[in-house]
Coordinates of C-alpha atoms in Angstrom, one line a residue:
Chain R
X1 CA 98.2 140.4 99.8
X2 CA 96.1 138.9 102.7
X3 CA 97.3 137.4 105.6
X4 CA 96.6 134.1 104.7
X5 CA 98.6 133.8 101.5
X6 CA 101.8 135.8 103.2
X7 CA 101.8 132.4 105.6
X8 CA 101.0 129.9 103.4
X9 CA 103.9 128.5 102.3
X10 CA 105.7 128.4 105.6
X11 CA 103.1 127.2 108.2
X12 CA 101.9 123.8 107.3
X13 CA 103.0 121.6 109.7
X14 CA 105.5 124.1 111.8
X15 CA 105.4 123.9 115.0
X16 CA 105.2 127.3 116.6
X17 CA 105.4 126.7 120.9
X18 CA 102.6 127.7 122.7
X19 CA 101.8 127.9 126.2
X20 CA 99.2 125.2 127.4
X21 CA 98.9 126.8 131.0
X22 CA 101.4 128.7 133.0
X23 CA 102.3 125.3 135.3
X24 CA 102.7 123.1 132.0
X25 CA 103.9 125.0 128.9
X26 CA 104.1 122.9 126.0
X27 CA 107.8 122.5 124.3
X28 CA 108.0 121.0 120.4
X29 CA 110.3 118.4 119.6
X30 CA 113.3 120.6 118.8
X31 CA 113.0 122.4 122.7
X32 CA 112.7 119.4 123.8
X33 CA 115.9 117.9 122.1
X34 CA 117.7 121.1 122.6
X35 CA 117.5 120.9 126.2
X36 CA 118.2 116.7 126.4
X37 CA 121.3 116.0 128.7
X38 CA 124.0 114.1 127.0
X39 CA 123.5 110.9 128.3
X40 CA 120.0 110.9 126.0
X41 CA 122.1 110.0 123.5
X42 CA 124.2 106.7 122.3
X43 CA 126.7 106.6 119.9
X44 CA 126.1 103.7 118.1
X45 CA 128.5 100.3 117.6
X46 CA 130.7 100.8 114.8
X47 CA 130.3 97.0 114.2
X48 CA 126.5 97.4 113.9
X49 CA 126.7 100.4 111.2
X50 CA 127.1 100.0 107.8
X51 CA 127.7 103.0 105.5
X52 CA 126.1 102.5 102.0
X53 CA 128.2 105.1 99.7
X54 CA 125.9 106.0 96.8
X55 CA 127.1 108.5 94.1
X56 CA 124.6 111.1 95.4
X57 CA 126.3 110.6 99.1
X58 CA 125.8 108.5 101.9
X59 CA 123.1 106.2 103.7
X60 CA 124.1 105.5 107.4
X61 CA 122.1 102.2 108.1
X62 CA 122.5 100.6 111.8
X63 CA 121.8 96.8 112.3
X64 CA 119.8 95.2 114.8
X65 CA 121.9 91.9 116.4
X66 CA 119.1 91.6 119.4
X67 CA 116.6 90.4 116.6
X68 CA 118.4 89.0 113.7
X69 CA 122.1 87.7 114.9
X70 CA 122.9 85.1 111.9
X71 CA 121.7 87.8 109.5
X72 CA 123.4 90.2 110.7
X73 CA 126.1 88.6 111.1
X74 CA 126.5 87.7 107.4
X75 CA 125.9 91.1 106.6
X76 CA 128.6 91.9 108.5
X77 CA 131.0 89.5 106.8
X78 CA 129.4 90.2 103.3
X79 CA 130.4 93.9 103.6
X80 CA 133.8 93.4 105.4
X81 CA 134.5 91.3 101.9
X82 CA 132.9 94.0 100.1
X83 CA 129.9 91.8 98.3
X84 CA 128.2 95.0 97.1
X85 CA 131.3 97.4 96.3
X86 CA 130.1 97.9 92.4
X87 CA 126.7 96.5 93.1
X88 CA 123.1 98.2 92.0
X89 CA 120.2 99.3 93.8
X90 CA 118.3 97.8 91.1
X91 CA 114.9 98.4 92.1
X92 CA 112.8 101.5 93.4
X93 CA 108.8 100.8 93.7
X94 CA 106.6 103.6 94.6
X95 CA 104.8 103.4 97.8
X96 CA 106.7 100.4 99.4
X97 CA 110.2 99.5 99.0
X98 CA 114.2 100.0 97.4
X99 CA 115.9 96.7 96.8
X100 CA 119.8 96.1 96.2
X101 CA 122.3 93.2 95.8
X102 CA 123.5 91.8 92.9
X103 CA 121.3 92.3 90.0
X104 CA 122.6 89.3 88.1
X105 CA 121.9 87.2 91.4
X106 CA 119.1 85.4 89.7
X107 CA 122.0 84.3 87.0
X108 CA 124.2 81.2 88.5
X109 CA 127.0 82.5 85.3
X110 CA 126.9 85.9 86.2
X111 CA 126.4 86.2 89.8
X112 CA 128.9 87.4 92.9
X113 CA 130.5 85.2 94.4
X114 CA 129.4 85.4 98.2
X115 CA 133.0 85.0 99.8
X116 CA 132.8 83.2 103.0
X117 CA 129.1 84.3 104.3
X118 CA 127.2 81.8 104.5
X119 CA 124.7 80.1 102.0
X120 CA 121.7 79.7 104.4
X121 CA 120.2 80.7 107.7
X122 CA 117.0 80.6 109.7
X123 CA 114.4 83.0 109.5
X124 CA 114.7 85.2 112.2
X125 CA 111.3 87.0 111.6
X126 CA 110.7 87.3 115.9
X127 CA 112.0 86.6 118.7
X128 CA 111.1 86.2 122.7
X129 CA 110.4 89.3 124.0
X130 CA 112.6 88.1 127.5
X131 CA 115.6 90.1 128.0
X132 CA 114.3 92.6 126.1
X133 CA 113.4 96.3 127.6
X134 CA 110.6 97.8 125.5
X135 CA 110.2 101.4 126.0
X136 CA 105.9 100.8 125.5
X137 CA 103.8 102.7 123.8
X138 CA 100.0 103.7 124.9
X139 CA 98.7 104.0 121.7
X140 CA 96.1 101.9 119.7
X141 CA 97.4 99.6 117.1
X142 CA 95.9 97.3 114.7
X143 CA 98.8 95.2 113.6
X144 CA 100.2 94.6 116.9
X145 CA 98.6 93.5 120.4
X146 CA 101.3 95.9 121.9
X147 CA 104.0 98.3 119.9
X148 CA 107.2 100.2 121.4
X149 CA 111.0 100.9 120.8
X150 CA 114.2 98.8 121.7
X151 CA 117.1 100.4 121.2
X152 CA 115.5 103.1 118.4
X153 CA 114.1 100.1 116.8
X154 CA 109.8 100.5 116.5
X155 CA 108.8 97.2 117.8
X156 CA 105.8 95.0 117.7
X157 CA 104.9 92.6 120.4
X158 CA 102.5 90.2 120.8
X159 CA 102.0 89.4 124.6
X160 CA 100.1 86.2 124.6
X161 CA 102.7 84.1 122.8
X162 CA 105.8 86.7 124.6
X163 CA 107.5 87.1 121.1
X164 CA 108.8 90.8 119.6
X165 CA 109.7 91.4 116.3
X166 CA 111.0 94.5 114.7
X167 CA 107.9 96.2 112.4
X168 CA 108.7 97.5 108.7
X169 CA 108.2 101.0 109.4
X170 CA 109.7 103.7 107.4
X171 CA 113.5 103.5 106.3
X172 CA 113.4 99.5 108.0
X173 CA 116.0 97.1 106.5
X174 CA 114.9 93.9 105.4
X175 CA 116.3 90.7 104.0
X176 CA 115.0 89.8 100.7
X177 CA 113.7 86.2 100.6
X178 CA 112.2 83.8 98.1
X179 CA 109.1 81.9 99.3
X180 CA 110.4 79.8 102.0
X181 CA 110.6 80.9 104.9
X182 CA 114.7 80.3 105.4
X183 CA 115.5 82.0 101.8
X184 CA 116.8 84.7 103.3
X185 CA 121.0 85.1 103.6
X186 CA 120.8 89.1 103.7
X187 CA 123.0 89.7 100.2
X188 CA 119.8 91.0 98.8
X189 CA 117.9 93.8 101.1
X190 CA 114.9 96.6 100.9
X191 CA 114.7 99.5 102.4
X192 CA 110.6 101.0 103.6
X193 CA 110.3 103.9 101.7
X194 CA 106.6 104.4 101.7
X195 CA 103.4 103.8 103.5
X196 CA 104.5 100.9 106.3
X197 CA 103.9 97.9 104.4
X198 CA 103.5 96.4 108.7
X199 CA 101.7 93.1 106.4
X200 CA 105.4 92.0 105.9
X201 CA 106.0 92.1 109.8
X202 CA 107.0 88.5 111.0
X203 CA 107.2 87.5 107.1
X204 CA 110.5 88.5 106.3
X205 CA 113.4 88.8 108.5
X206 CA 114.2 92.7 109.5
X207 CA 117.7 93.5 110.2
X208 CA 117.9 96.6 111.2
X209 CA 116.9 100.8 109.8
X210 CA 118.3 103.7 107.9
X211 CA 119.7 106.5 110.4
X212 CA 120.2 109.4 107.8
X213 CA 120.4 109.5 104.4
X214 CA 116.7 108.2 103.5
X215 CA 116.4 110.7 101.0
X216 CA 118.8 109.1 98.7
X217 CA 116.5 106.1 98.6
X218 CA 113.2 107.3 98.4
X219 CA 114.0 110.2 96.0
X220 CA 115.1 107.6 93.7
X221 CA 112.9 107.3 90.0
X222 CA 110.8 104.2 90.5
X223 CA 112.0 101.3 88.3
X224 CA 109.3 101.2 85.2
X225 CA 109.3 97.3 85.0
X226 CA 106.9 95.7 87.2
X227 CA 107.7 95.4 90.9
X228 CA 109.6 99.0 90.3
X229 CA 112.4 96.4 88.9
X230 CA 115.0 98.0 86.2
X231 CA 115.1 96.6 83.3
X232 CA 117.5 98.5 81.8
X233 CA 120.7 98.0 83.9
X234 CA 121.8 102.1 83.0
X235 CA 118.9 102.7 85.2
X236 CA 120.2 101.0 87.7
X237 CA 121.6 103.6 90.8
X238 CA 125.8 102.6 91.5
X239 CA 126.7 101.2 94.9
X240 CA 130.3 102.5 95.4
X241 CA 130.9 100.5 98.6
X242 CA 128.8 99.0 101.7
X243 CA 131.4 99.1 104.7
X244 CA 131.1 98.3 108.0
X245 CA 132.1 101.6 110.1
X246 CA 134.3 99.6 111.8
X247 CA 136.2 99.2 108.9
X248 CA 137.1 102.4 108.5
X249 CA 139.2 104.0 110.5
X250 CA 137.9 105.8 113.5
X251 CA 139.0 109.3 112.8
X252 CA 137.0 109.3 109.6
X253 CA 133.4 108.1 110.8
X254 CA 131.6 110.9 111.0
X255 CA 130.3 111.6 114.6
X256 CA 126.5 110.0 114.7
X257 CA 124.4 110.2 117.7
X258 CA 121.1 108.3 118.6
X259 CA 118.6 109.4 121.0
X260 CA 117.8 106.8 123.6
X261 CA 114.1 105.7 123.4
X262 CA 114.7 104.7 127.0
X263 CA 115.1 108.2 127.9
X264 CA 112.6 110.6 129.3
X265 CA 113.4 112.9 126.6
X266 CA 112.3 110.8 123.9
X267 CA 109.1 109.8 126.1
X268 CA 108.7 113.6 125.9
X269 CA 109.2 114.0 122.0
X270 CA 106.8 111.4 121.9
X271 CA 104.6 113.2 123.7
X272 CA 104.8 116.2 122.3
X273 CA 104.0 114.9 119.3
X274 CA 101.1 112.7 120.4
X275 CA 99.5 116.2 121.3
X276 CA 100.7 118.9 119.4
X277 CA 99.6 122.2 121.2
X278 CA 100.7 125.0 119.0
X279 CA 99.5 127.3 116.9
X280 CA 98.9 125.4 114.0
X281 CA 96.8 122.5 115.7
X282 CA 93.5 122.9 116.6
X283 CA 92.6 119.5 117.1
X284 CA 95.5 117.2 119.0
X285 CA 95.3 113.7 118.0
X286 CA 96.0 112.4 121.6
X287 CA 97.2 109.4 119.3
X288 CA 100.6 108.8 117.0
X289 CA 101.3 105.3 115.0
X290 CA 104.3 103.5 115.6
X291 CA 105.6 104.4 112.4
X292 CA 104.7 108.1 112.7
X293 CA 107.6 108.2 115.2
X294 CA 111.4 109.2 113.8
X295 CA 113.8 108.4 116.4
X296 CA 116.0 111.5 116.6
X297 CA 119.4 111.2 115.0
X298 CA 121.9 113.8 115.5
Chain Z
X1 CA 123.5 78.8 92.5
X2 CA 120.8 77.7 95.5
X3 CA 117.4 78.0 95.1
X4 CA 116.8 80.7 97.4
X5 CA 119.0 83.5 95.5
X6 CA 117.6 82.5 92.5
X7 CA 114.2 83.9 93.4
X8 CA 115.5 86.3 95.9
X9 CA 115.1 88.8 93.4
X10 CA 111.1 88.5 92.5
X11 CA 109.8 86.9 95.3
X12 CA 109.3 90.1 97.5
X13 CA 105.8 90.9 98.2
X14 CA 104.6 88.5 95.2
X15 CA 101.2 87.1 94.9
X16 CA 101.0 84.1 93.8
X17 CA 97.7 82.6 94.5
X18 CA 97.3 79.6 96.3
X19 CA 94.0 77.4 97.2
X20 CA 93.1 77.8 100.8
X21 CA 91.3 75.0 100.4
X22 CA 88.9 73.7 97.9
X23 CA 86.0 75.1 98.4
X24 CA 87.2 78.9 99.1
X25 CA 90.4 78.9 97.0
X26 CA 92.3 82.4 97.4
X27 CA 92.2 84.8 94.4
X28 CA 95.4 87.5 94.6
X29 CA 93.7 91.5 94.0
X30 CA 94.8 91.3 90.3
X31 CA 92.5 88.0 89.7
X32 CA 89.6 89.7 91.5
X33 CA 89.9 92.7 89.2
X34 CA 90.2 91.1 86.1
X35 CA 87.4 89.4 86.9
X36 CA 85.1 93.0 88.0
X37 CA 82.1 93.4 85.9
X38 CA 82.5 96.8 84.2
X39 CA 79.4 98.3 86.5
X40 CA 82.2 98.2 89.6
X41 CA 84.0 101.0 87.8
X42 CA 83.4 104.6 87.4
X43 CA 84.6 107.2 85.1
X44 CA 85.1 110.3 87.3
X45 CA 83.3 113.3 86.4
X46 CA 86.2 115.4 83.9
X47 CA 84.6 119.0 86.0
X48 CA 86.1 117.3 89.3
X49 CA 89.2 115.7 87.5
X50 CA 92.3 117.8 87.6
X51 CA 95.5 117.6 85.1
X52 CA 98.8 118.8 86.8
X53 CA 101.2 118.3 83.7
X54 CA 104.9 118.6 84.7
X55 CA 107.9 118.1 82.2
X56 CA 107.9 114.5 83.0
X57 CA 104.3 114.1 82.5
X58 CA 100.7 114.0 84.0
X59 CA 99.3 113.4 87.7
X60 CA 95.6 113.5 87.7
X61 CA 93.9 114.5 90.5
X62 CA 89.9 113.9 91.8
X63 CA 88.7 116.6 93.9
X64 CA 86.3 115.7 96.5
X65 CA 83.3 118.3 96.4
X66 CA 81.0 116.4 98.7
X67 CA 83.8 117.3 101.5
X68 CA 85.2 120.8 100.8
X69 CA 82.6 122.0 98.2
X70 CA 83.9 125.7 98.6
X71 CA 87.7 125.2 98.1
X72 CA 86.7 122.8 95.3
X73 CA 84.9 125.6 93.5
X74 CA 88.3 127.6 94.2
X75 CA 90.5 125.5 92.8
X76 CA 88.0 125.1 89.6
X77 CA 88.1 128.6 89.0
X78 CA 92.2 129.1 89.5
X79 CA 92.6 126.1 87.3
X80 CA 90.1 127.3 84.9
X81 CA 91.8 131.2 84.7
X82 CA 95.2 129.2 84.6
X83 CA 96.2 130.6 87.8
X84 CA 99.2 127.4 88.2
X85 CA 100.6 127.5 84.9
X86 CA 104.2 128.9 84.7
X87 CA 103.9 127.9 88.4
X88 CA 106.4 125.6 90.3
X89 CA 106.8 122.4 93.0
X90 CA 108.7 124.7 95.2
X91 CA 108.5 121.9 98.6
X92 CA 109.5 118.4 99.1
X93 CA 110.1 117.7 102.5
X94 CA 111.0 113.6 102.6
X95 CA 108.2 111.1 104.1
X96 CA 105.8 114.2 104.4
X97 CA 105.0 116.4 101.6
X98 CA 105.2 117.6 98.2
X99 CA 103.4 121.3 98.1
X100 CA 103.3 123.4 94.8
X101 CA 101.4 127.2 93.6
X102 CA 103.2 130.1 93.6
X103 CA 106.4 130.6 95.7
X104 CA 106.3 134.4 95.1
X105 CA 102.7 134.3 96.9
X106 CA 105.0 135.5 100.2
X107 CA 105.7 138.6 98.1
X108 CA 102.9 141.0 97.5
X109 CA 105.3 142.9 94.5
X110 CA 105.7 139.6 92.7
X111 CA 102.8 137.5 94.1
X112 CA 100.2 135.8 90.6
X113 CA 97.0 137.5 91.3
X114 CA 94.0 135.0 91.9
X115 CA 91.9 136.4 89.4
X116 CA 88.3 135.8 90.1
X117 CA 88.9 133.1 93.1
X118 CA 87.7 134.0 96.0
X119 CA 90.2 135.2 98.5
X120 CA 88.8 133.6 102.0
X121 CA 86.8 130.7 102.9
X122 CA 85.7 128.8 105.6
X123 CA 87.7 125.4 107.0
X124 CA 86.0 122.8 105.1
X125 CA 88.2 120.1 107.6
X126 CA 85.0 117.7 108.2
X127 CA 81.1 117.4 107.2
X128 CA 78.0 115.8 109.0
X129 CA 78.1 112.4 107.9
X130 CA 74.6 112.5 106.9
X131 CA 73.6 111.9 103.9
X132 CA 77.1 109.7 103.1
X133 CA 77.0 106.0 102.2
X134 CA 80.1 105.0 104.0
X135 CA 82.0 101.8 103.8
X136 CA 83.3 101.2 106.4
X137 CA 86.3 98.9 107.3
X138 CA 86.4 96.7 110.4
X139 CA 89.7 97.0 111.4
X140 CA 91.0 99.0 114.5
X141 CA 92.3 102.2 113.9
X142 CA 94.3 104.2 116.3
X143 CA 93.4 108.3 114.7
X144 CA 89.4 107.4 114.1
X145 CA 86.7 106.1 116.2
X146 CA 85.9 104.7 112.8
X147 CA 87.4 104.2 109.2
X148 CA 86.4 103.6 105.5
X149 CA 85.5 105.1 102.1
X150 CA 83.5 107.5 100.3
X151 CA 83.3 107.3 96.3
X152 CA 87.0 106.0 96.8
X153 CA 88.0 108.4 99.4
X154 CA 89.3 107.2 102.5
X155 CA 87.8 108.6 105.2
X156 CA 87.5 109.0 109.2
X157 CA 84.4 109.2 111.4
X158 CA 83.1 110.2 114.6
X159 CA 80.0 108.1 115.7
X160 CA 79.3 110.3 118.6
X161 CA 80.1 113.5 117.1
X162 CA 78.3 112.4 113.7
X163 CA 81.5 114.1 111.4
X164 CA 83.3 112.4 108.6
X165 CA 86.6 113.5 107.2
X166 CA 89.0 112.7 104.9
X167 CA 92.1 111.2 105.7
X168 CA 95.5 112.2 105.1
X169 CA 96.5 109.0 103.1
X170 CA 99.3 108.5 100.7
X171 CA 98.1 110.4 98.0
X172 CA 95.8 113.3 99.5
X173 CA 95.8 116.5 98.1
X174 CA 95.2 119.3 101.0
X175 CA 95.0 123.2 101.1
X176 CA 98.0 125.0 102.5
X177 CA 96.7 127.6 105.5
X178 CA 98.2 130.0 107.7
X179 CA 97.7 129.7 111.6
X180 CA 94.2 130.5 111.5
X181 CA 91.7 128.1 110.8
X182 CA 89.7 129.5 107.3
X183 CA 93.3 130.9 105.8
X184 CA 93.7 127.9 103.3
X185 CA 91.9 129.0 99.8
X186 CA 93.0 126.0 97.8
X187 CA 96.1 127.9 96.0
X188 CA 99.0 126.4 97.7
X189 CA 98.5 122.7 97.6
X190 CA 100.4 119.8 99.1
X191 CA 100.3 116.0 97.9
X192 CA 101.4 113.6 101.0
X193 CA 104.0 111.4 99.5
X194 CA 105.0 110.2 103.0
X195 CA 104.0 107.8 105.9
X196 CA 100.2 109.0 106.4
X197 CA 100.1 112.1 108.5
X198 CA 97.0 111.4 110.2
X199 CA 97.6 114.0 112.6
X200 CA 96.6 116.5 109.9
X201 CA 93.3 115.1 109.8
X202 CA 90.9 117.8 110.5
X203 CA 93.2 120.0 110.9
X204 CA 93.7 121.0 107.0
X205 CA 90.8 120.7 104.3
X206 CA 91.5 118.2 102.1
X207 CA 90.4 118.9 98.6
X208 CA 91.1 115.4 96.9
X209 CA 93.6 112.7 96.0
X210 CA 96.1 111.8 93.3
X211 CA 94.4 109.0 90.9
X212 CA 97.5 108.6 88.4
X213 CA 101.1 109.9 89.0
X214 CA 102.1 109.8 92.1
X215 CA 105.7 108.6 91.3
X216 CA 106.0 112.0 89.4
X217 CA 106.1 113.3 92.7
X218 CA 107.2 111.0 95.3
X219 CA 110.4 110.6 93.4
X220 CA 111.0 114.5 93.6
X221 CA 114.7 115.3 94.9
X222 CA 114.2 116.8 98.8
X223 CA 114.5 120.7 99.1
X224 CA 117.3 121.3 101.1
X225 CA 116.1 124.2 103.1
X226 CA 113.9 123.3 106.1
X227 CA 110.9 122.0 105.7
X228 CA 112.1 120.6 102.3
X229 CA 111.3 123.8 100.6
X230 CA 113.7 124.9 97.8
X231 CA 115.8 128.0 98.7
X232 CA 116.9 128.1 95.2
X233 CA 114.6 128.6 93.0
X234 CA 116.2 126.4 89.5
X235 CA 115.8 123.6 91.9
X236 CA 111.9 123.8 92.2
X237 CA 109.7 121.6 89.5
X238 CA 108.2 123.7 86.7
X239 CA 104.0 123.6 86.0
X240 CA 103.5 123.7 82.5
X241 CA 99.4 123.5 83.6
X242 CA 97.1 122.4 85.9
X243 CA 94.0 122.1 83.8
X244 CA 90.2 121.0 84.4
X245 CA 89.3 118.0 82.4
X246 CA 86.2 119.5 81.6
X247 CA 88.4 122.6 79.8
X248 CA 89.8 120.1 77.8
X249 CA 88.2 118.6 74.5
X250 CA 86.7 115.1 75.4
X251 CA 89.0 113.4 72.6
X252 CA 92.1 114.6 74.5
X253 CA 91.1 113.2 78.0
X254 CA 92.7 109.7 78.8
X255 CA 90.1 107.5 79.7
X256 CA 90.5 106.9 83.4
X257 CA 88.3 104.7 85.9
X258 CA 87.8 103.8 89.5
X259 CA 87.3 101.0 91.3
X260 CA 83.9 102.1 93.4
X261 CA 84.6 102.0 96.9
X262 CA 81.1 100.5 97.6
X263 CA 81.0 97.3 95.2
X264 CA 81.7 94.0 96.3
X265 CA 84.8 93.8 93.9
X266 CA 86.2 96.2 96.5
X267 CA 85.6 94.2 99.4
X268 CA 87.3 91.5 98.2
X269 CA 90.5 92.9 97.3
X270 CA 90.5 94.6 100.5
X271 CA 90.5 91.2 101.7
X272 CA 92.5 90.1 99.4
X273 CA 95.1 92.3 101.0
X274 CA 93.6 92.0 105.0
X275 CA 94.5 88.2 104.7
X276 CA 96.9 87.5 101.8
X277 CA 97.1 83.5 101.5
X278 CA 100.0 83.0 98.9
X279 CA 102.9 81.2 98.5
X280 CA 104.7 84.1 99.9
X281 CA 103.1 85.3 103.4
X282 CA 103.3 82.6 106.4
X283 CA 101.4 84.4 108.6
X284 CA 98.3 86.7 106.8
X285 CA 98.1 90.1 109.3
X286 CA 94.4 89.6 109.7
X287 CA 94.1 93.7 109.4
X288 CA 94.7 96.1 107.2
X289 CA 95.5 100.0 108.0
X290 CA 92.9 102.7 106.4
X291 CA 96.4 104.3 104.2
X292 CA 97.6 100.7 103.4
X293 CA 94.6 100.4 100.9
X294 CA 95.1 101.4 97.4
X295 CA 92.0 102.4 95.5
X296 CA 92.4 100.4 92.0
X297 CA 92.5 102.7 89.1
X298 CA 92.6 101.3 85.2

């Protein structure tokens, strides 16, 4: 058996460490992680997580109050008076987004009751980029005068008019909204799960991303009716519960860290991503996408 | 129930067309394509057409020849001796890759011989771009001095270096390899089913791109080894086939066409999606990524 079949299966896209010279030699990601001091990494705010219990297991999802605070908020109170306990994820479209809420929304007989959240809000599609401390990144975009990370949320800003918004990268959470602008009360969201539809960015109010548990959202069939819609309600994937994690008691949140994208360590998996010298690579981009970065979750 | 729940559930990245004003008025992709005279479309040749049937159906693949002509002629001849069949999706590592052949190929007592195929080649990871007819897009990419497509491949260029390449898009079927450069032989395949890892670009041969099916393997449950490979092997996806159309009788080949990449049709839905003026989208991105842009197929 040659060589090059005995490798095949395991070497596309490893990332083997190689030395780059004696002064600078290159770490991967993983090194680089494994060597971060604690204080890389935030625990986040129970009151800004939200743990989505699917039959298949969990989806940890962490919400962004620096860029959507009436949203969030109403997520928060929607979950705390469990809206979606015995809801659907009723629609999966390939390339581009899941969708859940109340499936019967559209139906004033059948629909859920919303509890105490309230019935409208603003759009909160951007917002001024003062205050805020953008960790920035070099690279070329063409959506964006200017991308970066807050807080581990991949960031667009645009510098002449000093507004940021958060970009609809990969495993983003967005509200649902009819066509006007303010149609958004955050009972119905997406989830990215394919190529970053970044189009949508200042469209649709963003409220915050997935931290693990992605592949129990993109993995899902896609919905056959157009739009990736269910038609057939059995198709439909169960919501057990959406909780706030600070509704559950502490002692049974399971211990969730985020790297800091403020940190030289990220700046460094960043990096080290940016130009990958190894023994796989022979040709280092010297570039990465916004949305080509995962914020490391441990 | 208020107006903006009752659409909350539709209204998502709908396209309703609206008039931009009277004298241009705004036609949504699907209007320009039902109105494409049947010269913008293009049956592709059934010798470069590839049938991957699984259990839950057929993804057809187009190789690209005028890119890695040698791994093409590979892959013809291991599809034509059968050399997949009775083989397995043994990878699906979430927002990256699906990659499928044999699983035993590690093991030289169990590996599937390659029959006539050749067993090296050269990297086939970019051409001159002589002799292409590019069309190229105008909007700022951060991997490619340049982007655009090639007979419906989306590609990357090099205006100093005169190479073209194609891109690692949603979609885009490349050749598994080893460390070294010329170990891929078109055997062990991967489909990218995640955020575009343009990184890979010249750095694998790509052989082609999906055409039809792509949800039968997006929506593949991860491997739970690393690297999304399958440790066990009654979780990997059987291959009943992976046929040439050309091996199959005309009668039996589902008529398939693509959108060409060069017509005028194609422009305008580009546009169509570059600056989307609808009822829905309040501010119209004004760019459009290379991987955004799905080639239409009927």
């Amino acid at each position: 058996m040659p060589q090059h079949r005995r490798l095949a299966l395991t070497a596309l896209a490893c990332l083997l460490p190689a030395v780059a010279s004696a002064a600078t030699p290159y770490r991967s990601p993983q090194q680089i992680l494994d060597a971060s001091p604690a204080s890389d990494w935030r625990t986040p705010d129970p009151a800004n997580v939200l743990y989505m219990n699917l039959p298949a297991g969990r989806v940890t999802i962490e919400l962004a109050p620096a860029f959507a605070p009436q949203h969030v908020a109403n997520i928060q109170t929607l979950a705390h008076e469990h809206f979606w306990d015995g809801e659907s994820i009723y629609r999966a479209q390939d390339n581009f987004v899941v969708q859940f809420g109340d499936a019967d929304a559209d139906d004033a007989a059948k629909a859920k009751p919303l509890g105490s959240a309230k019935r409208t809000l603003p759009a909160e599609f951007q917002r001024d980029s003062k205050g805020l401390k953008v960790s920035v990144l070099p690279d070329r975009d063409g959506w964006a005068d200017q991308t970066g990370f807050v807080d581990g949320f991949p960031v667009g800003q645009d510098r002449q008019d000093g507004k940021t918004w958060l970009a609809h990268c990969y495993g983003a959470l967005g509200a649902g909204r009819s066509n006007e602008e303010d149609s958004s009360i955050g009972a119905e969201l997406y989830v990215v799960t394919g190529q970053s539809p970044r189009q949508l960015d200042r469209n649709i109010t963003v409220v915050g991303r997935v931290l693990q548990g992605m592949e129990l959202l993109s993995a899902l069939p896609r919905g056959p009716a157009p739009m990736g819609f269910y038609a057939d309600a059995a198709q439909r994937t169960a919501i057990q519960s959406i909780q706030r994690a600070s509704d559950v008691p502490a002692a049974q949140r399971p211990k969730l860290e985020v790297l800091r994208t403020e940190s030289k360590t990220f700046a460094d998996v960043v990096e080290a991503r940016r130009n990958r010298v190894d023994d796989f690579y022979k040709r280092p981009a010297g570039h990465i996408d916004l949305c080509n970065i995962a914020v490391p979750v441990r």
